[in-house]
C-alpha positions as MATLAB code, in Angstrom:
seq = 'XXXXXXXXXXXXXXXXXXXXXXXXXXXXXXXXXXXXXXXXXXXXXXXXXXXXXXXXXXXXXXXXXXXXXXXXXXXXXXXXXXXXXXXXXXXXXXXXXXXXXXXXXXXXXXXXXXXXXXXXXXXXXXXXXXXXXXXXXXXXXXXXXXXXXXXXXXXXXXXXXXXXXXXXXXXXXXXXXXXXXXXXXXXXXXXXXXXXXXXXXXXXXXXXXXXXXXXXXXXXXXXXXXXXXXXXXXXXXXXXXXXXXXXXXXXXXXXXXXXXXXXXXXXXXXXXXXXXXXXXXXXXXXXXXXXXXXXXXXXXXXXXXXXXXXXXXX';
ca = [
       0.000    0.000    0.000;
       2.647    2.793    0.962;
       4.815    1.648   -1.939;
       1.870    2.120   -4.234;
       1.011    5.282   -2.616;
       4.104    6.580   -3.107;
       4.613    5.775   -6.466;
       1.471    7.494   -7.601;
       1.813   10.072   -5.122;
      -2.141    9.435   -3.768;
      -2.798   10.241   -0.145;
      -5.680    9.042    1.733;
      -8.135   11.843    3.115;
      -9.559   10.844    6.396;
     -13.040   13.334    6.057;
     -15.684   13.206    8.341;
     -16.661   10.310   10.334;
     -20.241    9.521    9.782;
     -21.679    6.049   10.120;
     -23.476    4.445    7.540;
     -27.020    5.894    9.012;
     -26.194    9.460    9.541;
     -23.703    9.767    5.688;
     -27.384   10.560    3.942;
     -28.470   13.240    6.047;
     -25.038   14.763    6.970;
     -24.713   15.031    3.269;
     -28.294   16.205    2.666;
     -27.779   18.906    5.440;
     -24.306   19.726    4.226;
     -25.773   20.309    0.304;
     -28.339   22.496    1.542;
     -25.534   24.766    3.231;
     -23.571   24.676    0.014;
     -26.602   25.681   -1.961;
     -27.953   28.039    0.239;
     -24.274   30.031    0.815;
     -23.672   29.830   -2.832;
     -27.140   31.252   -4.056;
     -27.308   33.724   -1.589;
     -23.519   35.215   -2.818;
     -23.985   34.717   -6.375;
     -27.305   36.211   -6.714;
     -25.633   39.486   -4.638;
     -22.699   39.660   -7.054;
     -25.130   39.207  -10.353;
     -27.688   42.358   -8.396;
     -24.318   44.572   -7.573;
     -23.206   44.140  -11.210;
     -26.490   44.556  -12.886;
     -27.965   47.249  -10.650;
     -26.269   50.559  -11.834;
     -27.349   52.511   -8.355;
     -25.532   49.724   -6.753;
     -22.707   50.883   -8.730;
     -20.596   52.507   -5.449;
     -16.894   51.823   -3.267;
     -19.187   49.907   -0.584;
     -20.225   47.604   -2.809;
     -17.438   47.177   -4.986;
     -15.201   46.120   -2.005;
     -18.546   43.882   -0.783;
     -17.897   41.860   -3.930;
     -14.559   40.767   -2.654;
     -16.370   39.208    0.645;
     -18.834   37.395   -1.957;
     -16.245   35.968   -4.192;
     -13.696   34.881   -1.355;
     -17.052   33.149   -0.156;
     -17.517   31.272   -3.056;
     -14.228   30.208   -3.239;
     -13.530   29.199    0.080;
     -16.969   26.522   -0.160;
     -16.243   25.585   -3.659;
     -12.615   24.617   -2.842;
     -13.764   22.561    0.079;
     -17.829   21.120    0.401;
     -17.913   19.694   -3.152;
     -14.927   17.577   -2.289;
     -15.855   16.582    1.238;
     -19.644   15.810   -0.080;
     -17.601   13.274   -2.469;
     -16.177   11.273    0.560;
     -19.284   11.528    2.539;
     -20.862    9.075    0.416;
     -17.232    7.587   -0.455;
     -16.205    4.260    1.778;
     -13.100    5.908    4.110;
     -10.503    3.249    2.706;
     -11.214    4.639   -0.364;
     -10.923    8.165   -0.025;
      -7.648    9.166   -2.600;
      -6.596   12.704   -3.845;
      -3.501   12.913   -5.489;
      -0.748   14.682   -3.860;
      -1.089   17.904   -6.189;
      -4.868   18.114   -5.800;
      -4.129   18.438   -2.084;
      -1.647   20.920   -2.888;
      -3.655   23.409   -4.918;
      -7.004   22.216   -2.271;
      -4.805   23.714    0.553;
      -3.402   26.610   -1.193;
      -7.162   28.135   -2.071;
      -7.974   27.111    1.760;
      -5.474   28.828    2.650;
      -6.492   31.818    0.601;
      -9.943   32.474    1.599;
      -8.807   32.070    5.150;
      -6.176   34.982    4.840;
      -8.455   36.928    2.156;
     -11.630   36.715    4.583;
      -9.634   39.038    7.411;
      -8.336   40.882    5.099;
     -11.341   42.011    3.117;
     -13.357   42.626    6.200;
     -10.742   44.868    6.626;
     -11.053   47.213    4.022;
     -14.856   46.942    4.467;
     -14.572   48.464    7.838;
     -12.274   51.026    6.770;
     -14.461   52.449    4.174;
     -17.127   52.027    7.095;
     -15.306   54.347    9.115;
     -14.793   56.615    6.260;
     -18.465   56.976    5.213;
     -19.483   57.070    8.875;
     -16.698   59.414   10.786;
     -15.716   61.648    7.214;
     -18.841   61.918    5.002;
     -18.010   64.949    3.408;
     -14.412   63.624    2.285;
     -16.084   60.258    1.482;
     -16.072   60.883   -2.489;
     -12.767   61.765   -2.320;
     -11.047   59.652   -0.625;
     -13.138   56.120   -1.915;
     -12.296   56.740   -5.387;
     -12.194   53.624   -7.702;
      -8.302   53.634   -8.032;
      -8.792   53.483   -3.901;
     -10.989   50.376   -4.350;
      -8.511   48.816   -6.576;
      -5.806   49.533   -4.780;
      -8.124   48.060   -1.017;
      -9.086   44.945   -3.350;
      -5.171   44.399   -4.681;
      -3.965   44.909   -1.376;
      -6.117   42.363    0.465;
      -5.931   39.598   -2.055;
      -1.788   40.508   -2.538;
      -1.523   39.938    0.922;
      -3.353   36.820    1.162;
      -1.182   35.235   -1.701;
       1.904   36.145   -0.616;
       1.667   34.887    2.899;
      -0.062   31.604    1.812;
       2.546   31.000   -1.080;
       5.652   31.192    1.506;
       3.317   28.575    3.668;
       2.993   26.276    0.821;
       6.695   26.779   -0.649;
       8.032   26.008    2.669;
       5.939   22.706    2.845;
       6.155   21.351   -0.245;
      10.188   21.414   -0.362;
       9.565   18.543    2.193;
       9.994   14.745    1.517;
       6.415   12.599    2.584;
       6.572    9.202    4.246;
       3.275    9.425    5.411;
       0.232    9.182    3.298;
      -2.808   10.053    5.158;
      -4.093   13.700    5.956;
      -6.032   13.704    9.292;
      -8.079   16.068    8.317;
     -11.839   16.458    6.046;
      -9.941   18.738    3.524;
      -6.075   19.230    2.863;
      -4.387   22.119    4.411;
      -0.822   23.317    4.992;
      -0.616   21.670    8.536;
      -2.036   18.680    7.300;
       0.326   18.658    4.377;
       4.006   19.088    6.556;
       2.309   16.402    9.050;
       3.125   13.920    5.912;
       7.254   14.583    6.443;
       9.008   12.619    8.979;
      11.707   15.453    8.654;
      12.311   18.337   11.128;
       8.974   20.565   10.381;
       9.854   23.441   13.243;
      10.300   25.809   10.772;
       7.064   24.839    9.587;
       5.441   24.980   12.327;
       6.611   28.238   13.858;
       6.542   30.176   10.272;
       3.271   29.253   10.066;
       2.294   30.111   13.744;
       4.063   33.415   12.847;
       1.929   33.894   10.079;
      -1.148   32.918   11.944;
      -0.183   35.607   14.605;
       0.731   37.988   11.853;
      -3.046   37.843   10.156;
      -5.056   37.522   13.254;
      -3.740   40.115   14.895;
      -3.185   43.045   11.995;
      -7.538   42.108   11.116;
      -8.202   41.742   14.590;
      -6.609   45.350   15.584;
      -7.117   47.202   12.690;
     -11.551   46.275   13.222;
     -11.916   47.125   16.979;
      -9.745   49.882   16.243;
     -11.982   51.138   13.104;
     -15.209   50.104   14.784;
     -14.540   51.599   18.124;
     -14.099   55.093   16.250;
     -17.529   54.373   14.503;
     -18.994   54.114   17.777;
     -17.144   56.720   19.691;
     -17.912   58.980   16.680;
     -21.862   58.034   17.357;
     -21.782   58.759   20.842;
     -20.458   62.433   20.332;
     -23.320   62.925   17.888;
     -26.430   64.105   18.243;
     -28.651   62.350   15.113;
     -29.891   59.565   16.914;
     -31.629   57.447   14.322;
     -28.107   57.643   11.902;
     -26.213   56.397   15.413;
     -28.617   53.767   16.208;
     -28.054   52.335   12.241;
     -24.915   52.530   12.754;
     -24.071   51.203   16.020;
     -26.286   48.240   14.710;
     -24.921   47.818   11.841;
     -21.140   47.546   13.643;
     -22.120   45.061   16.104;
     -23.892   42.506   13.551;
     -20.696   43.307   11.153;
     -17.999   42.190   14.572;
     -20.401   39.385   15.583;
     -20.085   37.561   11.774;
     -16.045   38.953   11.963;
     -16.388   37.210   16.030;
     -17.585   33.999   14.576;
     -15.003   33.702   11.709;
     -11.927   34.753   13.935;
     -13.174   31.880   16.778;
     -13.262   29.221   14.206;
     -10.320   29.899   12.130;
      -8.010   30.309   15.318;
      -9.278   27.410   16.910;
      -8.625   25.293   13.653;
      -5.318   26.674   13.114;
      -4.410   26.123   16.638;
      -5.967   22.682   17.394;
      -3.622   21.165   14.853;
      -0.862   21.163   17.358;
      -3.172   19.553   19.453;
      -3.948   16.052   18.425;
      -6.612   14.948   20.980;
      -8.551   17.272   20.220;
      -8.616   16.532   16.142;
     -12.462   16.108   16.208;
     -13.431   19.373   17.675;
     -10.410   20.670   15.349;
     -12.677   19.214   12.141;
     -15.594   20.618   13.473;
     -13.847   23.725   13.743;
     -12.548   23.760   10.369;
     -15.513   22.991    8.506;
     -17.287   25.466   10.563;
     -15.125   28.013    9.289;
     -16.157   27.288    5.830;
     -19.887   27.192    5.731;
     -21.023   29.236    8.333;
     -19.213   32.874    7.498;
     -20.483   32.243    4.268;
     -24.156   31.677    4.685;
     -23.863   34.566    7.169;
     -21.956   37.188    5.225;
     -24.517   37.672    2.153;
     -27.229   38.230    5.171;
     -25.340   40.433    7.177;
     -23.625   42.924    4.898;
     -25.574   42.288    1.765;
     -29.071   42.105    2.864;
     -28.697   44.492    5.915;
     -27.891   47.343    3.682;
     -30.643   49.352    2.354;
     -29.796   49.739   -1.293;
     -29.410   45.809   -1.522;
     -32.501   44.944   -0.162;
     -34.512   47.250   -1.992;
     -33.000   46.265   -5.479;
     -33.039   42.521   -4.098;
     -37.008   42.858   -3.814;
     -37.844   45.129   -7.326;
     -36.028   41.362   -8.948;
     -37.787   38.933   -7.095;
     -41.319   41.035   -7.757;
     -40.004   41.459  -11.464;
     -38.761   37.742  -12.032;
     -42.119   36.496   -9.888;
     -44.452   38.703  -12.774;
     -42.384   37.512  -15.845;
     -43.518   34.128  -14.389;
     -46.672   34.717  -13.875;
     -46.890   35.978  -17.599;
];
């Protein structure tokens, strides 16, 4: 088996374990989510793109959230649905589809903090300088946000991957649903320290420059409300802040406790739980939160649905 394995560099994926009763359903419930999260973020990037008073910097830099969305479920759930209803002995990916799976992991992991980033900087913009806002959110600023946040992402993820990769595998099986970087290195029976505390670093790095820079932002957005005396644009606003840091909350629990749980091996179920967490539930969430939420959205989102529901009619 390992010499076979080796030969044709395949690797067994553990996945999820499911008994025979509960693979139907898990995969039923798990489809749903994948439907549901990729509807919902497709139909807002087809309404931003069509919808020419949609046409501003807010949404722009939403469509980044939307697409990292996409990518982050489509790079995982299709996969993991496979070995759902796949026996776990027969589970193969070949080495270089775990390669590219856990580079594009990796990517709408880093790309999620970072594009919530830029979203609550031009929330602070709109909300503590509106007269400036024009000026200042130009579309060579929303390029420049967008390039930034996905530049970022790539480069940290590709020193990740070029650091694990260099490594020789005498192991064949990643202990995880998906493939990621962690799992990846765990395959090496060399010295994987660097690894480990480059990617740690990393971690650290990404956490805490999203982490800072949106209770920073957000805490001047509130402070700025308090000090002002239009209640009904504070109370929007405030709201709108807290359901933006509860999704950002959710993401940063799951992802750290993911990351983290990997050097932690009795724990590896909670750590899969974790992980897949991290992948379906921002998701779902996001289009809801900062799509729906906002005004301009939800009013275009309702003239389609009455529109499409008359052509049908017809």
């Amino acid at each position: 088996m390992d010499n076979l394995t080796f030969t044709n560099s395949l690797l067994l994926v553990e996945g999820l374990k499911v008994t025979p009763q509960s693979s139907y359903p898990v995969f039923i419930l798990l489809l749903l989510v994948y439907i549901f999260g990729m509807g919902c973020n497709i139909t807002l990037i087809i309404l931003i793109s069509t919808q020419k008073n949609l046409h501003h910097p807010m949404h722009f830099l939403f469509c980044n959230l939307t697409l990292n969305d996409i990518l982050g479920t489509t790079v995982m759930l299709p996969r993991l649905l496979q070995d759902i209803l796949t026996e776990a002995s027969e589970r193969y990916m070949t080495y270089v589809e775990c390669v590219v799976q856990a580079y594009f992991v990796h990517i709408f992991a880093a790309a999620s903090h970072y594009v919530l980033v830029i979203m609550a900087f031009d929330r602070y913009i709109a909300i503590c300088n509106p007269l400036r806002y024009s000026s200042i959110m130009t579309n060579k600023m929303v390029i420049k946000l967008s390039a930034s946040a996905w530049g970022l992402a790539v480069l940290i993820v590709s020193i990740l991957l070029g650091l694990t990769i260099r490594l020789s595998r005498c192991r064949y099986k990643i202990e995880n649903p998906f493939c990621d970087n962690a799992s990846l290195f765990k395959l090496s029976c060399e010295n994987v320290s660097v690894n480990n505390v480059v990617g740690i670093i990393c971690t650290i790095m990404v956490f805490t420059s999203s982490l800072g820079s949106v209770f920073i932002t957000y805490f001047k957005i509130a402070t700025v409300c308090i000090t002002s005396k239009n209640k009904s644009l504070n109370s929007k606003a405030i709201k709108t802040c807290s359901t933006h840091l509860a999704v950002y909350l959710i993401m940063f629990v799951s992802g750290a406790t993911f990351i983290f749980l990997h050097r932690v091996p009795e724990y590896s179920e909670s750590r899969k739980l974790a992980s897949i967490m991290f992948h379906i539930v921002p998701p779902g969430l996001n289009p809801l939160v900062y799509g729906l939420q906002t005004k301009e959205i939800r009013e275009n989102f309702v003239k389609l649905w009455r529109r499409n529901k008359l052509i049908a009619i017809k």
